[in-house]
mmCIF file of C-alpha atoms in Angstrom:
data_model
loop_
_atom_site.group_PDB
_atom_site.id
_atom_site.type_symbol
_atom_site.label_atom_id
_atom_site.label_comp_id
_atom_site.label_asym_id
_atom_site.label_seq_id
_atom_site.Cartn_x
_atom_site.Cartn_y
_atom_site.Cartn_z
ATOM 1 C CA UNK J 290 37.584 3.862 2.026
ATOM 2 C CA UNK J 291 36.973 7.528 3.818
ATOM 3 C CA UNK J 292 34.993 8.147 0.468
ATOM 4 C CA UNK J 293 32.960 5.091 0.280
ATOM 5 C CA UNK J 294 32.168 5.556 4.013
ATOM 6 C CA UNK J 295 31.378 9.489 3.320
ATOM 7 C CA UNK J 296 28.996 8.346 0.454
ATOM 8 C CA UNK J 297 26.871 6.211 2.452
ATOM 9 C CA UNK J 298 26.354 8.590 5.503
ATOM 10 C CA UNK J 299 25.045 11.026 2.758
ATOM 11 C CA UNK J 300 22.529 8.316 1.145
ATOM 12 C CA UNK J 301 21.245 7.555 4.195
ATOM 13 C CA UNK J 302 20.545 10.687 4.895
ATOM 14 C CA UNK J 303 19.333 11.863 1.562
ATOM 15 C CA UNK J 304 17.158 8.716 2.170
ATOM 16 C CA UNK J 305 15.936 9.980 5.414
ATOM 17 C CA UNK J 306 14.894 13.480 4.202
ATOM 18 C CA UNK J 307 13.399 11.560 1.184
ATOM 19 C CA UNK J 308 11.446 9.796 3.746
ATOM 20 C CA UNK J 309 10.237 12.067 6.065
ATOM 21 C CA UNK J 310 8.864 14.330 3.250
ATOM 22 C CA UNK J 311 7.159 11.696 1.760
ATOM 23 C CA UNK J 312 3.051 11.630 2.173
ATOM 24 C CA UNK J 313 3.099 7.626 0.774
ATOM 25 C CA UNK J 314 6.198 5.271 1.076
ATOM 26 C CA UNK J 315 7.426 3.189 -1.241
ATOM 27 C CA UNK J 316 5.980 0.218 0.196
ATOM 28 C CA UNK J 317 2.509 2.156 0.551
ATOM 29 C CA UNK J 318 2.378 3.006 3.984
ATOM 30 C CA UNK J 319 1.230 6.579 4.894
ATOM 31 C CA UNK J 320 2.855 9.232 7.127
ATOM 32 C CA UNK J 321 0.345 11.560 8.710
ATOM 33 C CA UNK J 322 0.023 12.398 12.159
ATOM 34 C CA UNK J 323 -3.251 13.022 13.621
ATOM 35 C CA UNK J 324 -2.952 16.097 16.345
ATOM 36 C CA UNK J 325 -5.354 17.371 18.880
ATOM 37 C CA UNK J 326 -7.480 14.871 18.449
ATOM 38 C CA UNK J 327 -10.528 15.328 21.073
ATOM 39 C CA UNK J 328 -11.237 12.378 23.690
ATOM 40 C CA UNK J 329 -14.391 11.356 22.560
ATOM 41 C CA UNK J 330 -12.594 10.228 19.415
ATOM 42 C CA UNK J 331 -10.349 7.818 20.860
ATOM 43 C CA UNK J 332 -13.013 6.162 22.222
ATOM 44 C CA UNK J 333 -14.170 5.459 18.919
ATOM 45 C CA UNK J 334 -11.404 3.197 18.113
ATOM 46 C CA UNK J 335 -12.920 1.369 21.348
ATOM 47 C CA UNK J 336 -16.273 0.946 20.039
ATOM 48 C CA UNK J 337 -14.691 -0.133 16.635
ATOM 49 C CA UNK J 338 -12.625 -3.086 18.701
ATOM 50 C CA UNK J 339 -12.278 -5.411 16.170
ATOM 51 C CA UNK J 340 -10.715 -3.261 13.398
ATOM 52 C CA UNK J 341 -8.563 -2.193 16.261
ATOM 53 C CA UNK J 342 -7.466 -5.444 17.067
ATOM 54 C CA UNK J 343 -6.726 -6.557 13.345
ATOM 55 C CA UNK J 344 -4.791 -3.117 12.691
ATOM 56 C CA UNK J 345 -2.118 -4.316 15.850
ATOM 57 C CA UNK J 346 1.238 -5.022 15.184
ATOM 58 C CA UNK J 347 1.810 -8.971 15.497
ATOM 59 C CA UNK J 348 3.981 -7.950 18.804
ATOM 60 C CA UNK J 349 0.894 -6.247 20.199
ATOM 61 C CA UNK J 350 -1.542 -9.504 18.805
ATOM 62 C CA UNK J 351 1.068 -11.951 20.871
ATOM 63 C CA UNK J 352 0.995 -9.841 23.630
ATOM 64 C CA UNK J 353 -2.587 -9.603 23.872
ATOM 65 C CA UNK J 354 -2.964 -13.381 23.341
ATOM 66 C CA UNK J 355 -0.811 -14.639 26.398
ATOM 67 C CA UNK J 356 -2.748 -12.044 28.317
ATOM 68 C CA UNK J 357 -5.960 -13.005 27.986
ATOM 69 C CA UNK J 358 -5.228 -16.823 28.124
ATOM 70 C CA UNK J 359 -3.125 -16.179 31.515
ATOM 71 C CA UNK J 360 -4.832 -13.604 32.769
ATOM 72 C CA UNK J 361 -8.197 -15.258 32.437
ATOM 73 C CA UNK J 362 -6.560 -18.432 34.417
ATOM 74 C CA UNK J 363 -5.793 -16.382 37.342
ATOM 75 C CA UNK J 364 -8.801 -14.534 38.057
ATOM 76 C CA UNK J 365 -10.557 -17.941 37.718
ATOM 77 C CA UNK J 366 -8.138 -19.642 39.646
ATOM 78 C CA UNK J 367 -7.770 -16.945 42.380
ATOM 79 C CA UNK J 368 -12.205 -17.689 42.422
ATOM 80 C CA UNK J 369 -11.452 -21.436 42.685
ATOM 81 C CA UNK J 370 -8.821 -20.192 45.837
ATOM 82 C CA UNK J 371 -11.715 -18.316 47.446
ATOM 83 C CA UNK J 372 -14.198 -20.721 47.477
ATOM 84 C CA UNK J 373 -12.065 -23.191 48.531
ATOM 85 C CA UNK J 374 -10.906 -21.508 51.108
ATOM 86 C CA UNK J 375 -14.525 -20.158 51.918
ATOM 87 C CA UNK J 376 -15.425 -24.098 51.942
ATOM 88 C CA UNK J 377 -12.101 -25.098 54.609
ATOM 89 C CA UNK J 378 -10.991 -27.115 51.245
ATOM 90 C CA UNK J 379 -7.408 -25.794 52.065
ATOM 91 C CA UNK J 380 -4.842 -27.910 54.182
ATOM 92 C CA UNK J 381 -4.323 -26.772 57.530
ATOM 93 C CA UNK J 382 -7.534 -25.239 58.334
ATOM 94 C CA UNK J 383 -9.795 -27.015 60.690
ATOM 95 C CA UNK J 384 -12.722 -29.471 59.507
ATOM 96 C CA UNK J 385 -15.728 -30.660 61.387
ATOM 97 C CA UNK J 386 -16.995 -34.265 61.395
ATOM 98 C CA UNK J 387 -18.765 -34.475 58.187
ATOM 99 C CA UNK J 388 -17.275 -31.665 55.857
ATOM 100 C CA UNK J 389 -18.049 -32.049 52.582
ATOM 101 C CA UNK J 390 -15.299 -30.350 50.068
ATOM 102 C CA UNK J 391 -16.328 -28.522 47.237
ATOM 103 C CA UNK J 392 -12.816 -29.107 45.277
ATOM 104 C CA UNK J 393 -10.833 -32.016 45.850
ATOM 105 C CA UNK J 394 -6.917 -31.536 46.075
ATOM 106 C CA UNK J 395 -6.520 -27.855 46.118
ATOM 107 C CA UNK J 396 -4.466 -27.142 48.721
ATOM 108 C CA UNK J 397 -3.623 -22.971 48.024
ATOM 109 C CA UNK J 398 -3.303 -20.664 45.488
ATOM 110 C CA UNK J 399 -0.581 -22.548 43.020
ATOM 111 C CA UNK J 400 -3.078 -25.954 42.834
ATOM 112 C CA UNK J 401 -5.882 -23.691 42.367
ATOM 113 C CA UNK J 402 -4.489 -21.907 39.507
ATOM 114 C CA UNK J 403 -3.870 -25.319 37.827
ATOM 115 C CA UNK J 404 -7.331 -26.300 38.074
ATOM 116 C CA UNK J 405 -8.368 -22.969 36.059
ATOM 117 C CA UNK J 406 -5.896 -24.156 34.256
ATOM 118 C CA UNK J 407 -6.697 -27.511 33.445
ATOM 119 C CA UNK J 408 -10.864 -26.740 33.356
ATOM 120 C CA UNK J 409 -10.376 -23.716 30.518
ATOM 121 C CA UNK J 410 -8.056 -25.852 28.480
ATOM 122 C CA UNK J 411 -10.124 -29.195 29.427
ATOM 123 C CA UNK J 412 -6.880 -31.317 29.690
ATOM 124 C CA UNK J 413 -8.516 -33.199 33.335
ATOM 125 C CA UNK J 414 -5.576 -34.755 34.779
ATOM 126 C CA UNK J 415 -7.696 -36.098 36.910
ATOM 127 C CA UNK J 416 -5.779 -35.439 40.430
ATOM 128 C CA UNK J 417 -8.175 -32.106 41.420
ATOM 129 C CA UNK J 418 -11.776 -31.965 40.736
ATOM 130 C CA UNK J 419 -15.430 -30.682 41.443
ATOM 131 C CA UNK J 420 -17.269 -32.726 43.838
ATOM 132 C CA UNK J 421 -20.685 -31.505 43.438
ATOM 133 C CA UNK J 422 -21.796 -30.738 46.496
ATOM 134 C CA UNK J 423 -21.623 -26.852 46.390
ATOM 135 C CA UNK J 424 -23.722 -24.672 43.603
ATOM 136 C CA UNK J 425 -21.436 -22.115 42.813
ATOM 137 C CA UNK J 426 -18.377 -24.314 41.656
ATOM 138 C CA UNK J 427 -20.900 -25.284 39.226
ATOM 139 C CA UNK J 428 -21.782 -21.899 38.304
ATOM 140 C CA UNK J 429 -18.128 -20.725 38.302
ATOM 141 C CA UNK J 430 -17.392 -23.484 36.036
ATOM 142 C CA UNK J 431 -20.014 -22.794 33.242
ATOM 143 C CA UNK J 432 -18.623 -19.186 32.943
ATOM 144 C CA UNK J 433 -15.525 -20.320 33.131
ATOM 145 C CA UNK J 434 -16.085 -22.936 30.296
ATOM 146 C CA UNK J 435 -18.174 -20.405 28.542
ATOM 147 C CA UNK J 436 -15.170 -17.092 28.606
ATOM 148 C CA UNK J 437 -12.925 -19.940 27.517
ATOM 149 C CA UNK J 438 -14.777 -20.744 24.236
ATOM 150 C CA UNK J 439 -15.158 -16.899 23.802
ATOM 151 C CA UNK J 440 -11.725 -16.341 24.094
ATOM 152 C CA UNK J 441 -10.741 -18.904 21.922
ATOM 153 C CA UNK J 442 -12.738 -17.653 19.187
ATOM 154 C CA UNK J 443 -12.002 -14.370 19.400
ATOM 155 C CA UNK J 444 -8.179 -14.917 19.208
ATOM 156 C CA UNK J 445 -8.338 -17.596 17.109
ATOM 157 C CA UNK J 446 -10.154 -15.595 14.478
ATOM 158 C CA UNK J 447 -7.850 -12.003 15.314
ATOM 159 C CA UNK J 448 -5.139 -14.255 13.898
ATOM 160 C CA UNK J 449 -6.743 -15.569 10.758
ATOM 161 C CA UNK J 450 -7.755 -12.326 9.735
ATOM 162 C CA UNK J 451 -4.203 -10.813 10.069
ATOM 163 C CA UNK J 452 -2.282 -13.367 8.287
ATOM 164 C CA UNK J 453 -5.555 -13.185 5.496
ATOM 165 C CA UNK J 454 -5.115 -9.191 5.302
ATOM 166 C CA UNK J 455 -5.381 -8.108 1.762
ATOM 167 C CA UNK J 456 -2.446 -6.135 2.003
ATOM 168 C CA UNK J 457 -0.389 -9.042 2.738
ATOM 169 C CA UNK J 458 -1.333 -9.852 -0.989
ATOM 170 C CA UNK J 459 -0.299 -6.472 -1.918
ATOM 171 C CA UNK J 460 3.311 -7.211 -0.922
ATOM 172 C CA UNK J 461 3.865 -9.620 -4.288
ATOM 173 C CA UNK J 462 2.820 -6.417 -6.101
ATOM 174 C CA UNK J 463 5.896 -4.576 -7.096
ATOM 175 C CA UNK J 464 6.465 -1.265 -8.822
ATOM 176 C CA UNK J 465 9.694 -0.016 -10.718
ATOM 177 C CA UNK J 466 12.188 2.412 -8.017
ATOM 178 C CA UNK J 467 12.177 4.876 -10.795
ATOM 179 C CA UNK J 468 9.512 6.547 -13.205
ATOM 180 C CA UNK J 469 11.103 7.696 -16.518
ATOM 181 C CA UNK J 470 9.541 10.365 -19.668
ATOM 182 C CA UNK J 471 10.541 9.535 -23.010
ATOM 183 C CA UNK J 472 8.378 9.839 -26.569
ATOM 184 C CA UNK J 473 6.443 6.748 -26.984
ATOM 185 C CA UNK J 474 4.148 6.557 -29.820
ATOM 186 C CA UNK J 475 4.688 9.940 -31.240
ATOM 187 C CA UNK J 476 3.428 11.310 -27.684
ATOM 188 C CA UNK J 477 5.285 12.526 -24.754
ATOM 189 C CA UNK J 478 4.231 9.628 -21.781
ATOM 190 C CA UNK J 479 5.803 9.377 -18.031
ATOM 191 C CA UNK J 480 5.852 5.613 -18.072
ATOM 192 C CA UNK J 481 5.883 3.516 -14.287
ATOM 193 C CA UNK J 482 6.820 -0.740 -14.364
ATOM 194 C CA UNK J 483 4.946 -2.555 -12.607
ATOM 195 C CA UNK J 484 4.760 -6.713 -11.801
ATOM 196 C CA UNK J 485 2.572 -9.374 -10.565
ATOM 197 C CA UNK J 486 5.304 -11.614 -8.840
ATOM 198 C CA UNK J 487 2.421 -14.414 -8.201
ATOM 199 C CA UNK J 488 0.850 -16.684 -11.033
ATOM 200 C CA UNK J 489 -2.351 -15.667 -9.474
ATOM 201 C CA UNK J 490 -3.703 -13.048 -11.348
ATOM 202 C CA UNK J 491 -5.457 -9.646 -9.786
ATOM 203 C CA UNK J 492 -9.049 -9.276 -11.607
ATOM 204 C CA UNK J 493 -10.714 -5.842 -12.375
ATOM 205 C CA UNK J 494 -7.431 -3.739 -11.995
ATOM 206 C CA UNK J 495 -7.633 -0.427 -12.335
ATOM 207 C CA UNK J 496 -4.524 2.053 -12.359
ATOM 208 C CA UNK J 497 -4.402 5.607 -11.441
ATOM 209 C CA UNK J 498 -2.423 8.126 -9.937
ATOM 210 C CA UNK J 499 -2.558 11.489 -7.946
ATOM 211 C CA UNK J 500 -0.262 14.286 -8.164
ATOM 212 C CA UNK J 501 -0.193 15.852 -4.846
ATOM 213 C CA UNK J 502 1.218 19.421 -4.065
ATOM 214 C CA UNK J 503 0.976 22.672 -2.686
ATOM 215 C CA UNK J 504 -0.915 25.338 -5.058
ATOM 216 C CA UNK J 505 -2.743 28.464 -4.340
ATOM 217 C CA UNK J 506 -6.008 29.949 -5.349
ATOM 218 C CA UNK J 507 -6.577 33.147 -7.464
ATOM 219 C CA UNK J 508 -7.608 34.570 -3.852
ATOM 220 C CA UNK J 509 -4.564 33.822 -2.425
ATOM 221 C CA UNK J 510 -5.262 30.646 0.060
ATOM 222 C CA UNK J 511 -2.460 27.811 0.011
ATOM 223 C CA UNK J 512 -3.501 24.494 -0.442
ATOM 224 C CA UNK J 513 -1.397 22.278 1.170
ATOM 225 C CA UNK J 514 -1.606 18.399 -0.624
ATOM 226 C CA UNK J 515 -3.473 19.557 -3.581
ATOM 227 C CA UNK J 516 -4.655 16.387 -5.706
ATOM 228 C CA UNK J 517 -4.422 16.363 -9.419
ATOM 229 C CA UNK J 518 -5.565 13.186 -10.956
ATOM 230 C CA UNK J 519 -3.285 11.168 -12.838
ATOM 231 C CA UNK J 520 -4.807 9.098 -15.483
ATOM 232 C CA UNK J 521 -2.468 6.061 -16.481
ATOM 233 C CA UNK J 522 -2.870 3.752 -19.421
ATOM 234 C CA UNK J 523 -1.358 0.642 -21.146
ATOM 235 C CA UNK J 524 -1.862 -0.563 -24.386
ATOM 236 C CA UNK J 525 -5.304 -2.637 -24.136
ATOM 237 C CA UNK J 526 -6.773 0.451 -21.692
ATOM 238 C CA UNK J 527 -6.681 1.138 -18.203
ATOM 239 C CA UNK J 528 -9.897 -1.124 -16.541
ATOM 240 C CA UNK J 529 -9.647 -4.770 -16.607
ATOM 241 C CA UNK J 530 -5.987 -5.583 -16.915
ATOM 242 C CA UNK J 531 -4.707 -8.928 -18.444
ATOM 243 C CA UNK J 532 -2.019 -8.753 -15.263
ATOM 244 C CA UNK J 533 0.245 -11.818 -16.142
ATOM 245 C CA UNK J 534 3.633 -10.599 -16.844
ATOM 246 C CA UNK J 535 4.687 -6.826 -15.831
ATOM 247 C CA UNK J 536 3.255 -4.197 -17.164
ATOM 248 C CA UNK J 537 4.728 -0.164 -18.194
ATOM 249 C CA UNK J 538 2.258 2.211 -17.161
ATOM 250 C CA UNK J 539 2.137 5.544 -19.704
ATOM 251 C CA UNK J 540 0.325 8.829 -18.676
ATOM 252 C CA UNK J 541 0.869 10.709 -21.977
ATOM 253 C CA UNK J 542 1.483 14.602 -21.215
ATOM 254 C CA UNK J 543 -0.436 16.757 -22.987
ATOM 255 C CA UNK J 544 -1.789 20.284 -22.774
ATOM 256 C CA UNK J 545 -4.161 19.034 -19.312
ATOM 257 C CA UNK J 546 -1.092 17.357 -17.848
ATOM 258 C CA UNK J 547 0.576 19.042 -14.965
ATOM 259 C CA UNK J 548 4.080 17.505 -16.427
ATOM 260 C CA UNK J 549 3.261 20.336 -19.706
ATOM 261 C CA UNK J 550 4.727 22.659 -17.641
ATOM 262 C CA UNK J 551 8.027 20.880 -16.457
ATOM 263 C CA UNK J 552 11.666 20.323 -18.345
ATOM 264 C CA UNK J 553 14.076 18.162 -18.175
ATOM 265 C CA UNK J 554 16.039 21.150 -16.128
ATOM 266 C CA UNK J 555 13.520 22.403 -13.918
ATOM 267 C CA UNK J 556 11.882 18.757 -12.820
ATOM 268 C CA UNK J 557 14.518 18.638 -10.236
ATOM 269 C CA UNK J 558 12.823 21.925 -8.256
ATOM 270 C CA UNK J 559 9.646 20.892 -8.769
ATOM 271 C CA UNK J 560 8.148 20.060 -5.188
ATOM 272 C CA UNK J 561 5.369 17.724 -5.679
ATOM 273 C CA UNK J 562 4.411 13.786 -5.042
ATOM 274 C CA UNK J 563 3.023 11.367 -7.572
ATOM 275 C CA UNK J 564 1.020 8.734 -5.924
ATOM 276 C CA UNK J 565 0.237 5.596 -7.787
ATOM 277 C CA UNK J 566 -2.461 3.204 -6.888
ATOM 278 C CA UNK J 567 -3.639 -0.457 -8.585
ATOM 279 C CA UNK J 568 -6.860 -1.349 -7.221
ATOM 280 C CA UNK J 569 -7.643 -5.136 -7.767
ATOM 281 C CA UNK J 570 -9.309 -8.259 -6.578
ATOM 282 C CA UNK J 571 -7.353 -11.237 -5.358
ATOM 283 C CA UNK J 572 -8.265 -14.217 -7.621
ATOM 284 C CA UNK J 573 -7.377 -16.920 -4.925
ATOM 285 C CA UNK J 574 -8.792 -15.544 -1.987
ATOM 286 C CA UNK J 575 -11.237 -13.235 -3.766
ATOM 287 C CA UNK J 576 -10.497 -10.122 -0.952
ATOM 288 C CA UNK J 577 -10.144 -6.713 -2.700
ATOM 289 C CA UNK J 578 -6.517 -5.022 -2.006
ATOM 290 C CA UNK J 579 -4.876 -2.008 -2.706
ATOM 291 C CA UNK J 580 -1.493 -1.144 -4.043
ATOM 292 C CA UNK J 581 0.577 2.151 -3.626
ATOM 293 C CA UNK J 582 3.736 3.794 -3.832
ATOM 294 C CA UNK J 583 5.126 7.148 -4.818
ATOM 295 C CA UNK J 584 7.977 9.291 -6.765
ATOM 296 C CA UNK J 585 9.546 12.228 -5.667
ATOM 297 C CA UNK J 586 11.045 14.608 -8.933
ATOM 298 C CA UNK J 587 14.414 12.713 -7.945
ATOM 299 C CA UNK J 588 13.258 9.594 -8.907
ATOM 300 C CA UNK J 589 11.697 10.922 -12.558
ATOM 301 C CA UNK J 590 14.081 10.081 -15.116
ATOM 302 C CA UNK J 591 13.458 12.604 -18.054
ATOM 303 C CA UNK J 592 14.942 10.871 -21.129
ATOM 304 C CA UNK J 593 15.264 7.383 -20.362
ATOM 305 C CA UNK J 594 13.418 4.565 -21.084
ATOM 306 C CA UNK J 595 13.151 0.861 -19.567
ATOM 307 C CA UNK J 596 15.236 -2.218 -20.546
ATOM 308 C CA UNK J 597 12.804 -5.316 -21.931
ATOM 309 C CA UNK J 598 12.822 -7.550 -19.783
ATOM 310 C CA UNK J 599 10.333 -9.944 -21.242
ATOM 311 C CA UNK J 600 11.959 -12.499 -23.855
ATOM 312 C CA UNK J 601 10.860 -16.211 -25.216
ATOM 313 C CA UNK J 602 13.103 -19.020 -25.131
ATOM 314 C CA UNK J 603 13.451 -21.983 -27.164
ATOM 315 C CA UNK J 604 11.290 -24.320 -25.619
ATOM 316 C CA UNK J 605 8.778 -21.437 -26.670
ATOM 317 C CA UNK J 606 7.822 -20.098 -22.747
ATOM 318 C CA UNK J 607 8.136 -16.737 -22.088
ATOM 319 C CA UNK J 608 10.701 -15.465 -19.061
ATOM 320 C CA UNK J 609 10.630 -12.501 -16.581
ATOM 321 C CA UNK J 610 14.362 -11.173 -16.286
ATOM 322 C CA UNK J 611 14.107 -8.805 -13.102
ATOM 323 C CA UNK J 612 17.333 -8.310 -12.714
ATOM 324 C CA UNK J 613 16.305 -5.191 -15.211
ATOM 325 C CA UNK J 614 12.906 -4.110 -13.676
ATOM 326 C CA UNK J 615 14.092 -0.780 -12.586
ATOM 327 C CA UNK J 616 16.767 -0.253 -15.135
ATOM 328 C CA UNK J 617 16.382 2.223 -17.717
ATOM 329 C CA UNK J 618 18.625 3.598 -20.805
ATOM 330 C CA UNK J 619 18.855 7.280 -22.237
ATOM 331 C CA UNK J 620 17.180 7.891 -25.330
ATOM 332 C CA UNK J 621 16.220 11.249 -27.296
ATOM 333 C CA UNK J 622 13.735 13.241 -25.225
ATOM 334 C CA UNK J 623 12.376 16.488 -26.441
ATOM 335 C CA UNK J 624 13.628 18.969 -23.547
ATOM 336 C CA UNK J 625 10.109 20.252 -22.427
ATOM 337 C CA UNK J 626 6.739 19.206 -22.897
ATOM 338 C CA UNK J 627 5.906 22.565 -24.238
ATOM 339 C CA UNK J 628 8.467 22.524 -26.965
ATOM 340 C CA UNK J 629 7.050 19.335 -27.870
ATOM 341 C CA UNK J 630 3.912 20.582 -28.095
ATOM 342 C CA UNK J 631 4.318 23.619 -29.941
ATOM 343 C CA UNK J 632 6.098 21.639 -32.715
ATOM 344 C CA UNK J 633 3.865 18.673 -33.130
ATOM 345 C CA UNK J 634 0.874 21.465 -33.073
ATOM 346 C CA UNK J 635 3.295 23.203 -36.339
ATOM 347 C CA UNK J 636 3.741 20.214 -37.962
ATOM 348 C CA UNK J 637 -0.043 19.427 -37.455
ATOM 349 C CA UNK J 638 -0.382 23.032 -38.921
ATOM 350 C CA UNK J 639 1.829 22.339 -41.457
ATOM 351 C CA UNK J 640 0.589 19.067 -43.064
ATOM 352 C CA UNK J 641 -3.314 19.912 -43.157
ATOM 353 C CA UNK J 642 -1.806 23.179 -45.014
ATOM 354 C CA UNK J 643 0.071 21.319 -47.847
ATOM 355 C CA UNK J 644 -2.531 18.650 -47.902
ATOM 356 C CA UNK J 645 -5.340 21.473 -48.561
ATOM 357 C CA UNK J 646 -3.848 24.038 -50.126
ATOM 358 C CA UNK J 647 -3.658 27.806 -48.688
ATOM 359 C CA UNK J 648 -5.013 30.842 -50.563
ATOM 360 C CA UNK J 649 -3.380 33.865 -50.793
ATOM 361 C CA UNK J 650 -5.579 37.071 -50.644
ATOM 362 C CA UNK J 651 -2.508 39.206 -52.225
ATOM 363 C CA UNK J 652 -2.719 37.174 -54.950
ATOM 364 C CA UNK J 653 -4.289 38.498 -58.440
ATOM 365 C CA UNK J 654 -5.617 36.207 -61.360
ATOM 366 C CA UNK J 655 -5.043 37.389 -64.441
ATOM 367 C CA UNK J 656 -5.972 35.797 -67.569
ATOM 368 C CA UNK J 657 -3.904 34.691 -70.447
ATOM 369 C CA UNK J 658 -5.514 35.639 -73.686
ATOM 370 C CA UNK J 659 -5.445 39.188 -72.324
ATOM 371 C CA UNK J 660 -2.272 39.459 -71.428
ATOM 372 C CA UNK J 661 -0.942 37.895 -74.845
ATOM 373 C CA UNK J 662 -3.682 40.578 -76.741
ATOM 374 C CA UNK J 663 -1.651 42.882 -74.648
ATOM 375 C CA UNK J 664 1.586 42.388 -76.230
ATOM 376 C CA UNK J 665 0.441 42.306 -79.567
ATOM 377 C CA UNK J 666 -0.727 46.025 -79.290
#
């Protein structure tokens, strides 16, 4: 028990470490904090509002909803108050022979915040109302009808732009936890899963990655999140992806590759990030979205390979297991890239010599008949 319970605390905090060093989580989101930022710049995110708005967290949205609706109740109802009490509307207060009211039946602060109440929202009980006889409750209640509307809109189309957020589609978008290397196709390839879970399909997907690190420069300057672009592939290409069951991403590692230097025994002290993005277009709402996530070296897999997890049954429909999405199986793996390299280029070497021949300059031709005359003398 003592060793199940000492386990955990260490994942969780190998997953912490895992997450704070991480540029892009798993689920896409990036961690970068903006410091010293001057004060002119904030102000910017004032002037850009809406995309303010839209980027709030839904507590922040809710918040801001109730406060405008209330808040805008009271100010107009505290205005309602203050001509009313301007007016000698209010009970208690002294009224000549004649008076004409300006609101009927508001008798103090609580009745006049109903009547905000009851104008913005337009329910009219019927029990307080405008009598007509003073200009500025007419005034006060075109604005008030007027910041209403505005209001309304405005929060009413905050929300429907939240819950239609492209990135909400980009949640059904799933990529394997783990990235493996294995041959495939006579070549070296770091493969990556990755699934559609809706029937919807994503058109004009394109795949690629980003290997970000820290290099320096032949004149000694670190470069802190150096990007080296990954190109990914699957078998019909990399643009325009038929995206109806899951796909396995390959980025074959060649001489250019920035894997041709790694093993299987020094990927572990490599320090670098491989970001992965699929850039498509939402066929049922037709809003472009963006998918990410990342592997550190621990979650490279050099020598394994993914399970199939696509099968046909009898009824002759094809089926997703996904219970195996993420699992993968050891197979033979060259040890390094290099290696691999140097003995495909041999082979290569080889074959085009036995296939044309090699001459030897060493070599001397000499002719029969002379040599036979030879031995006769």
């Amino acid at each position: 028990m003592l060793q199940f319970i000492h386990k955990q605390i260490h994942d969780h905090l190998v997953e912490r470490r895992d997450h704070r060093t991480r540029l892009v989580t798993k689920d896409g989101r990036c961690h970068i904090e903006f410091g010293n930022v001057e004060y002119h710049s904030h102000c910017a995110y004032l002037m850009d509002f809406w995309t303010t708005f839209v980027e709030f967290r839904w507590r922040f949205v809710i918040l801001s909803f109730v406060a405008a609706f209330a808040g805008s109740w009271f100010v107009f109802g505290l205005l309602w108050y203050l001509i009313a009490k301007s007016n000698g509307d209010l009970e208690g207060e002294k009224k000549s022979d004649g008076h004409l009211k300006c609101i009927d039946n508001i008798n103090g602060l609580r009745t006049a915040f109903l009547y905000s109440l009851e104008t913005q929202t337009t329910i009219g009980y019927g029990g307080r109302a405008l009598t007509g006889n003073c200009a500025g409750t007419v005034a006060l209640l075109v604005v008030q009808s007027l910041v209403g509307a505005i209001i309304n809109c405005f929060m009413c189309g905050l929300i429907l732009a939240k819950i239609s957020l492209p990135k909400k589609r980009a949640k059904t978008v799933t990529f394997s936890s783990m990235a493996v290397i294995c041959l495939r196709r006579g070549s070296l390839c770091l493969q990556i899963r990755v699934a559609n879970l809706r029937k919807t399909l994503l058109i004009g997907s394109q795949i690629y990655g980003k290997l970000l690190r820290t290099t320096v420069t032949p004149e000694g300057e670190p470069i802190i999140l150096d990007q080296v672009n990954i190109d990914f592939l699957v078998d019909a290409g990399k643009d325009h992806l038929f995206f109806v069951c899951p796909l396995t991403l390959y980025h074959v590692i060649d001489g250019s590759s920035p894997f041709a230097e790694m093993a299987a025994d020094t990927l572990m002290q490599q320090e670098f990030e491989l970001v992965v993005f699929l850039d498509g277009v939402a066929e049922s709402t037709s809003s472009s979205c963006q998918v990410r996530t990342s592997f550190l070296p621990c979650e490279i897999q050099w020598g394994y390979t993914f399970v199939p997890i696509i099968s046909r049954n009898r009824e002759g429909k094809y089926r997703v297991d996904f219970s195996n999405f993420s699992r993968t199986v050891p197979v033979v793996t060259p040890h390094c890239a290099c290696c691999f390299l140097n003995e495909l280029n041999s082979e290569l070497v080889l074959h085009q010599h036995r296939s044309q021949g090699i001459d030897n300059p060493s070599f001397d031709v000499i002719a029969i008949e002379e040599a036979m005359d030879n031995t006769q003398m």
